[in-house]
Amino acid sequence: MRSLMALSFALVLVALIIAGCSEEKPPEIQLGVDKCDMCGMIISEKNYAGLYYSTKEKRWKKFDDIGCLVMEAKKEGDAKAGTIYVFDYETGELIKAEKAYYVVSRDIWTPMNTGIIAFKSKEKAEETAKKQGGKVMSFEELMKMEMKMGWMGGRRSERTSMSHTGK
């Protein structure tokens, strides 16, 4: 009886270890093909993009602009730390959102004009914020920031004259 209990315990322990090690990695974003899950625009520039795993929909969601990611994550309320990723603005490196430093400035162009870009390096973020007259924020601070459909913090340009309309 004892050996059966020990075997059962060992099997449960192995199953838990395997489940913990099989964390699904985020998919690649196919530039020019994938669409933003918030606004429906084609994702054409990785350094503004982000993605997170929706526990409600059991799938990865992709975004053309960090502002789109933040608004969708707030709306769904299921974005958990460790399942949200952004790209370093300069290097294009995929980084966990809670480890990034964000620069928010009206003078930074982004696809949906939210004016939000991410950096792996705090120093690079501070340097960019100083140059662009922006503010450095953590992901936690970014999630608390007031944003709504139609809010576009970044400057307008000839490249973008549309507002966020959703799907």
Coordinates of N, CA and C in Angstrom, one line a residue:
M1 N 0.8 -1.2 0.0 CA 0.0 0.0 0.0 C 0.9 1.3 0.0
R2 N 1.9 1.2 0.8 CA 2.8 2.4 0.9 C 3.5 2.6 -0.4
S3 N 3.9 1.5 -1.1 CA 4.6 1.7 -2.4 C 3.7 2.3 -3.4
L4 N 2.4 1.9 -3.4 CA 1.4 2.5 -4.3 C 1.2 4.0 -4.1
M5 N 1.1 4.4 -2.8 CA 1.0 5.8 -2.5 C 2.3 6.6 -2.9
A6 N 3.4 6.0 -2.7 CA 4.7 6.6 -3.1 C 4.7 6.8 -4.6
L7 N 4.3 5.7 -5.3 CA 4.3 5.8 -6.8 C 3.3 6.8 -7.3
S8 N 2.1 6.9 -6.7 CA 1.1 7.9 -7.1 C 1.7 9.3 -6.8
F9 N 2.3 9.5 -5.7 CA 2.9 10.8 -5.4 C 3.9 11.2 -6.4
A10 N 4.8 10.2 -6.7 CA 5.9 10.5 -7.7 C 5.3 10.8 -9.1
L11 N 4.3 10.2 -9.5 CA 3.7 10.4 -10.8 C 3.0 11.8 -10.8
V12 N 2.4 12.2 -9.7 CA 1.8 13.6 -9.7 C 2.9 14.6 -9.7
L13 N 4.0 14.4 -9.0 CA 5.1 15.3 -8.9 C 5.7 15.5 -10.3
V14 N 5.9 14.4 -11.0 CA 6.5 14.4 -12.4 C 5.6 15.2 -13.3
A15 N 4.3 14.9 -13.2 CA 3.3 15.6 -14.1 C 3.3 17.1 -13.8
L16 N 3.4 17.5 -12.5 CA 3.5 19.0 -12.2 C 4.8 19.6 -12.7
I17 N 5.9 18.9 -12.6 CA 7.2 19.4 -13.1 C 7.1 19.6 -14.7
I18 N 6.6 18.6 -15.4 CA 6.5 18.7 -16.8 C 5.6 19.8 -17.2
A19 N 4.4 20.0 -16.5 CA 3.5 21.1 -16.8 C 4.2 22.4 -16.6
G20 N 4.9 22.5 -15.6 CA 5.6 23.8 -15.3 C 6.7 24.1 -16.3
C21 N 7.3 23.1 -16.9 CA 8.4 23.3 -17.8 C 7.9 23.6 -19.2
S22 N 6.6 23.3 -19.5 CA 6.2 23.4 -20.9 C 5.5 24.7 -21.2
E23 N 5.9 25.8 -20.5 CA 5.3 27.1 -20.8 C 5.4 27.4 -22.3
E24 N 4.3 27.7 -22.9 CA 4.3 28.0 -24.3 C 5.0 29.3 -24.6
K25 N 5.9 29.3 -25.6 CA 6.6 30.5 -26.0 C 5.8 31.3 -26.9
P26 N 5.9 32.6 -26.9 CA 5.2 33.5 -27.9 C 5.5 33.1 -29.3
P27 N 4.6 33.3 -30.2 CA 4.8 33.0 -31.6 C 5.6 34.1 -32.3
E28 N 6.1 33.9 -33.4 CA 6.8 34.9 -34.2 C 5.7 35.8 -34.8
I29 N 6.0 37.1 -34.9 CA 5.1 38.0 -35.6 C 5.5 38.0 -37.1
Q30 N 4.6 37.8 -38.0 CA 4.9 37.8 -39.4 C 4.6 39.2 -39.9
L31 N 5.6 40.0 -40.1 CA 5.4 41.4 -40.5 C 4.8 41.4 -41.9
G32 N 3.8 42.3 -42.1 CA 3.2 42.4 -43.3 C 2.1 41.4 -43.6
V33 N 1.9 40.5 -42.6 CA 0.9 39.4 -42.7 C -0.1 39.5 -41.5
D34 N 0.5 39.4 -40.3 CA -0.3 39.4 -39.1 C -1.0 40.7 -38.9
K35 N -2.2 40.6 -38.3 CA -3.0 41.8 -38.0 C -3.1 42.0 -36.5
C36 N -3.3 43.3 -36.1 CA -3.4 43.6 -34.7 C -4.8 43.1 -34.2
D37 N -4.8 42.5 -33.1 CA -6.0 42.0 -32.5 C -6.9 43.1 -32.0
M38 N -6.4 44.3 -31.8 CA -7.2 45.4 -31.3 C -7.8 46.2 -32.5
C39 N -7.0 46.6 -33.4 CA -7.5 47.6 -34.4 C -7.6 47.0 -35.8
G40 N -7.0 45.8 -36.0 CA -7.1 45.1 -37.3 C -6.1 45.5 -38.3
M41 N -5.2 46.5 -38.0 CA -4.2 46.9 -38.9 C -3.1 45.8 -39.1
I42 N -2.5 45.8 -40.3 CA -1.4 44.9 -40.5 C -0.2 45.3 -39.6
I43 N 0.5 44.4 -39.0 CA 1.7 44.7 -38.2 C 2.9 44.7 -39.2
S44 N 3.4 45.9 -39.3 CA 4.5 46.1 -40.3 C 5.8 46.5 -39.7
E45 N 5.8 46.8 -38.4 CA 7.1 47.2 -37.7 C 7.1 46.6 -36.3
K46 N 8.1 45.7 -36.2 CA 8.2 45.0 -34.9 C 8.6 45.8 -33.7
N47 N 9.3 46.9 -33.9 CA 9.8 47.7 -32.7 C 8.7 48.4 -32.0
Y48 N 7.5 48.4 -32.6 CA 6.3 49.0 -31.9 C 5.3 48.0 -31.4
A49 N 5.6 46.7 -31.7 CA 4.6 45.7 -31.5 C 4.7 45.0 -30.1
G50 N 3.7 44.2 -29.9 CA 3.7 43.4 -28.6 C 2.7 42.2 -28.8
L51 N 2.7 41.3 -27.8 CA 1.8 40.2 -27.8 C 1.6 39.7 -26.4
Y52 N 0.5 39.1 -26.2 CA 0.2 38.4 -24.9 C -0.7 37.2 -25.1
Y53 N -0.6 36.3 -24.1 CA -1.4 35.1 -24.2 C -2.8 35.4 -23.4
S54 N -3.9 35.2 -24.2 CA -5.2 35.4 -23.6 C -5.6 34.1 -23.0
T55 N -5.8 34.1 -21.7 CA -6.3 32.9 -21.0 C -7.7 32.7 -21.3
K56 N -8.5 33.7 -21.6 CA -9.9 33.6 -21.9 C -10.1 32.9 -23.3
E57 N -9.3 33.3 -24.3 CA -9.4 32.8 -25.6 C -8.4 31.6 -25.9
K58 N -7.5 31.4 -25.0 CA -6.5 30.3 -25.1 C -5.7 30.4 -26.4
R59 N -5.2 31.7 -26.6 CA -4.4 31.9 -27.8 C -3.6 33.2 -27.6
W60 N -2.5 33.3 -28.4 CA -1.7 34.5 -28.4 C -2.4 35.6 -29.2
K61 N -2.4 36.8 -28.7 CA -2.9 38.0 -29.4 C -1.7 38.8 -29.7
K62 N -1.8 39.4 -30.9 CA -0.7 40.2 -31.5 C -1.2 41.6 -31.7
F63 N -0.3 42.6 -31.5 CA -0.6 44.0 -31.6 C 0.4 44.8 -32.3
D64 N -0.1 45.8 -33.1 CA 0.8 46.6 -33.9 C 1.4 47.8 -33.1
D65 N 0.9 48.1 -31.9 CA 1.3 49.2 -31.1 C 1.1 48.8 -29.7
I66 N 2.1 49.2 -28.8 CA 2.0 48.8 -27.4 C 0.7 49.4 -26.8
G67 N 0.3 50.5 -27.2 CA -1.0 51.1 -26.7 C -2.2 50.2 -27.0
C68 N -2.2 49.6 -28.2 CA -3.3 48.6 -28.5 C -3.2 47.4 -27.5
L69 N -2.0 46.9 -27.2 CA -1.8 45.8 -26.3 C -2.3 46.2 -24.9
V70 N -2.0 47.4 -24.4 CA -2.4 47.8 -23.1 C -3.9 47.9 -23.0
M71 N -4.5 48.6 -24.0 CA -6.0 48.7 -24.0 C -6.7 47.4 -24.0
E72 N -6.2 46.5 -24.9 CA -6.9 45.1 -25.0 C -6.7 44.4 -23.7
A73 N -5.5 44.4 -23.1 CA -5.2 43.7 -21.9 C -6.1 44.2 -20.7
K74 N -6.3 45.5 -20.7 CA -7.1 46.1 -19.6 C -8.6 45.7 -19.9
K75 N -9.0 45.7 -21.1 CA -10.4 45.4 -21.4 C -10.7 43.9 -21.1
E76 N -9.8 43.0 -21.4 CA -10.0 41.6 -21.1 C -9.7 41.3 -19.6
G77 N -8.8 42.0 -19.0 CA -8.5 41.8 -17.6 C -7.8 40.5 -17.3
D78 N -7.3 39.8 -18.3 CA -6.7 38.5 -18.1 C -5.2 38.4 -18.4
A79 N -4.6 39.5 -18.7 CA -3.2 39.5 -19.0 C -2.3 39.3 -17.7
K80 N -1.6 38.2 -17.6 CA -0.8 37.9 -16.4 C 0.6 38.2 -16.7
A81 N 1.4 38.5 -15.7 CA 2.8 38.8 -15.8 C 3.4 37.5 -16.3
G82 N 4.4 37.7 -17.2 CA 5.1 36.5 -17.8 C 4.5 36.1 -19.1
T83 N 3.3 36.5 -19.4 CA 2.6 36.1 -20.7 C 2.5 37.3 -21.6
I84 N 3.1 38.4 -21.3 CA 3.0 39.7 -22.1 C 4.4 40.0 -22.5
Y85 N 4.6 40.2 -23.8 CA 5.9 40.5 -24.4 C 5.8 41.8 -25.3
V86 N 6.9 42.5 -25.3 CA 7.1 43.7 -26.2 C 8.4 43.5 -26.9
F87 N 8.7 44.4 -27.8 CA 10.0 44.4 -28.5 C 10.8 45.6 -28.1
D88 N 12.1 45.4 -27.9 CA 12.9 46.6 -27.7 C 12.9 47.4 -28.9
Y89 N 12.7 48.7 -28.7 CA 12.6 49.7 -29.8 C 13.8 49.7 -30.7
E90 N 15.0 49.6 -30.1 CA 16.2 49.7 -30.9 C 16.7 48.4 -31.5
T91 N 16.6 47.3 -30.7 CA 17.2 46.1 -31.1 C 16.2 45.1 -31.7
G92 N 14.9 45.3 -31.4 CA 13.9 44.4 -31.9 C 13.8 43.1 -31.1
E93 N 14.6 43.0 -29.9 CA 14.6 41.9 -29.1 C 13.3 41.7 -28.3
L94 N 12.8 40.5 -28.3 CA 11.6 40.2 -27.6 C 11.9 40.1 -26.1
I95 N 11.1 40.9 -25.3 CA 11.4 41.0 -23.8 C 10.0 40.9 -23.1
K96 N 10.1 40.3 -21.9 CA 8.9 40.3 -21.1 C 8.5 41.7 -20.7
A97 N 7.2 42.0 -20.8 CA 6.7 43.3 -20.6 C 7.0 43.9 -19.2
E98 N 7.0 43.1 -18.2 CA 7.3 43.6 -16.9 C 8.8 43.9 -16.6
K99 N 9.6 43.5 -17.6 CA 11.1 43.8 -17.4 C 11.5 45.0 -18.3
A100 N 10.6 45.5 -19.1 CA 10.9 46.6 -20.0 C 10.7 48.0 -19.3
Y101 N 11.3 49.0 -19.9 CA 11.1 50.4 -19.5 C 10.4 51.1 -20.7
Y102 N 9.4 51.8 -20.4 CA 8.5 52.4 -21.5 C 8.7 53.9 -21.5
V103 N 8.8 54.4 -22.7 CA 8.9 55.9 -22.9 C 7.6 56.3 -23.5
V104 N 6.9 57.2 -22.9 CA 5.6 57.8 -23.4 C 5.9 59.2 -23.7
S105 N 5.6 59.6 -24.9 CA 5.8 61.0 -25.4 C 4.9 61.3 -26.6
R106 N 4.4 62.5 -26.6 CA 3.6 62.9 -27.7 C 4.4 63.1 -29.0
D107 N 5.7 63.2 -28.8 CA 6.6 63.4 -29.9 C 7.2 62.2 -30.5
I108 N 6.7 61.0 -30.1 CA 7.2 59.7 -30.6 C 6.1 59.2 -31.5
W109 N 6.4 58.9 -32.8 CA 5.5 58.3 -33.7 C 5.4 56.8 -33.4
T110 N 4.2 56.3 -33.4 CA 3.9 54.9 -33.3 C 2.7 54.6 -34.3
P111 N 2.5 53.3 -34.7 CA 1.5 53.0 -35.6 C 0.1 53.6 -35.3
M112 N -0.3 53.6 -34.1 CA -1.6 54.1 -33.7 C -1.5 55.4 -32.9
N113 N -0.3 56.0 -33.0 CA 0.0 57.3 -32.4 C -0.2 57.4 -30.9
T114 N 0.0 56.3 -30.2 CA 0.0 56.3 -28.7 C 1.2 56.8 -28.1
G115 N 2.3 56.9 -28.9 CA 3.6 57.5 -28.4 C 4.2 56.6 -27.3
I116 N 4.0 55.3 -27.4 CA 4.6 54.4 -26.4 C 5.6 53.5 -27.1
I117 N 6.9 53.5 -26.6 CA 7.9 52.5 -27.0 C 8.6 51.9 -25.8
A118 N 9.2 50.7 -26.1 CA 9.8 49.9 -25.0 C 11.3 49.7 -25.2
F119 N 12.0 49.6 -24.1 CA 13.4 49.4 -24.1 C 13.7 48.4 -23.0
K120 N 14.7 47.5 -23.3 CA 15.3 46.6 -22.3 C 16.1 47.4 -21.3
S121 N 16.8 48.4 -21.8 CA 17.8 49.1 -21.0 C 17.1 50.4 -20.4
K122 N 17.2 50.5 -19.1 CA 16.7 51.7 -18.4 C 17.4 53.0 -18.9
E123 N 18.7 52.8 -19.1 CA 19.5 54.0 -19.5 C 19.0 54.5 -20.9
K124 N 18.8 53.5 -21.9 CA 18.3 53.9 -23.2 C 16.9 54.6 -23.1
A125 N 16.1 54.1 -22.2 CA 14.8 54.6 -22.1 C 14.9 56.1 -21.5
E126 N 15.7 56.3 -20.5 CA 15.9 57.6 -20.0 C 16.5 58.6 -21.0
E127 N 17.4 58.1 -21.7 CA 18.1 58.9 -22.8 C 17.0 59.3 -23.8
T128 N 16.2 58.4 -24.3 CA 15.2 58.7 -25.3 C 14.1 59.6 -24.7
A129 N 13.7 59.4 -23.5 CA 12.7 60.2 -22.8 C 13.2 61.7 -22.8
K130 N 14.5 61.8 -22.4 CA 15.0 63.2 -22.3 C 15.0 63.9 -23.7
K131 N 15.4 63.1 -24.8 CA 15.4 63.7 -26.1 C 14.1 64.0 -26.6
Q132 N 13.1 63.2 -26.3 CA 11.7 63.3 -26.8 C 10.7 64.0 -25.9
G133 N 11.2 64.5 -24.8 CA 10.4 65.2 -23.8 C 9.3 64.3 -23.3
G134 N 9.7 63.0 -23.0 CA 8.7 62.0 -22.6 C 9.0 61.6 -21.1
K135 N 8.3 60.6 -20.7 CA 8.4 60.1 -19.4 C 8.7 58.6 -19.4
V136 N 9.5 58.1 -18.5 CA 9.8 56.7 -18.4 C 8.9 56.0 -17.4
M137 N 8.3 54.9 -17.8 CA 7.3 54.2 -17.0 C 7.6 52.7 -16.9
S138 N 7.1 52.1 -15.9 CA 7.1 50.6 -15.8 C 5.9 50.1 -16.4
F139 N 5.8 48.8 -16.6 CA 4.6 48.2 -17.2 C 3.4 48.4 -16.3
E140 N 3.7 48.3 -15.0 CA 2.6 48.5 -14.0 C 2.0 49.9 -14.1
E141 N 2.9 50.9 -14.2 CA 2.4 52.2 -14.4 C 1.7 52.4 -15.7
L142 N 2.2 51.8 -16.7 CA 1.5 51.9 -18.0 C 0.1 51.3 -18.0
M143 N -0.1 50.2 -17.3 CA -1.4 49.6 -17.1 C -2.4 50.5 -16.3
K144 N -1.8 51.3 -15.5 CA -2.7 52.2 -14.7 C -3.0 53.5 -15.5
M145 N -2.3 53.8 -16.5 CA -2.4 55.0 -17.3 C -3.8 55.0 -18.0
E146 N -4.5 56.1 -18.0 CA -5.8 56.3 -18.6 C -5.6 56.3 -20.1
M147 N -6.2 55.3 -20.7 CA -6.3 55.2 -22.2 C -7.6 54.7 -22.6
K148 N -8.1 55.2 -23.7 CA -9.4 54.7 -24.2 C -9.4 54.8 -25.7
M149 N -10.3 54.2 -26.4 CA -10.4 54.2 -27.8 C -10.4 55.7 -28.3
G150 N -9.6 56.0 -29.3 CA -9.5 57.3 -29.8 C -8.4 58.1 -29.2
W151 N -7.8 57.6 -28.0 CA -6.7 58.3 -27.4 C -5.5 58.0 -28.1
M152 N -4.9 59.1 -28.6 CA -3.6 58.9 -29.4 C -2.6 59.9 -28.9
G153 N -1.7 59.5 -28.1 CA -0.7 60.4 -27.5 C 0.4 60.8 -28.4
G154 N 0.7 60.0 -29.4 CA 1.8 60.4 -30.3 C 1.4 61.4 -31.3
R155 N 2.4 62.0 -31.9 CA 2.1 63.1 -32.9 C 1.5 62.5 -34.2
R156 N 0.8 63.3 -34.8 CA 0.2 62.9 -36.1 C 1.3 63.1 -37.2
S157 N 1.2 62.3 -38.2 CA 2.1 62.4 -39.3 C 1.4 62.1 -40.6
E158 N 2.1 62.3 -41.7 CA 1.4 61.9 -43.0 C 1.2 60.4 -43.1
R159 N 2.0 59.7 -42.3 CA 1.9 58.2 -42.4 C 0.7 57.7 -41.7
T160 N 0.1 58.4 -40.8 CA -1.1 58.0 -40.1 C -2.0 59.1 -39.9
S161 N -3.2 59.0 -40.5 CA -4.2 60.0 -40.2 C -5.5 59.4 -39.7
M162 N -5.4 58.1 -39.4 CA -6.6 57.4 -39.0 C -6.7 57.4 -37.5
S163 N -7.9 57.2 -36.9 CA -8.0 57.0 -35.5 C -8.3 55.5 -35.2
H164 N -8.2 55.2 -33.9 CA -8.4 53.8 -33.5 C -9.9 53.5 -33.6
T165 N -10.3 52.6 -34.5 CA -11.7 52.3 -34.6 C -12.1 50.9 -34.1
G166 N -11.1 50.1 -33.8 CA -11.4 48.7 -33.4 C -11.7 47.9 -34.6
K167 N -12.2 46.7 -34.4 CA -12.5 45.8 -35.5 C -13.9 46.0 -36.0

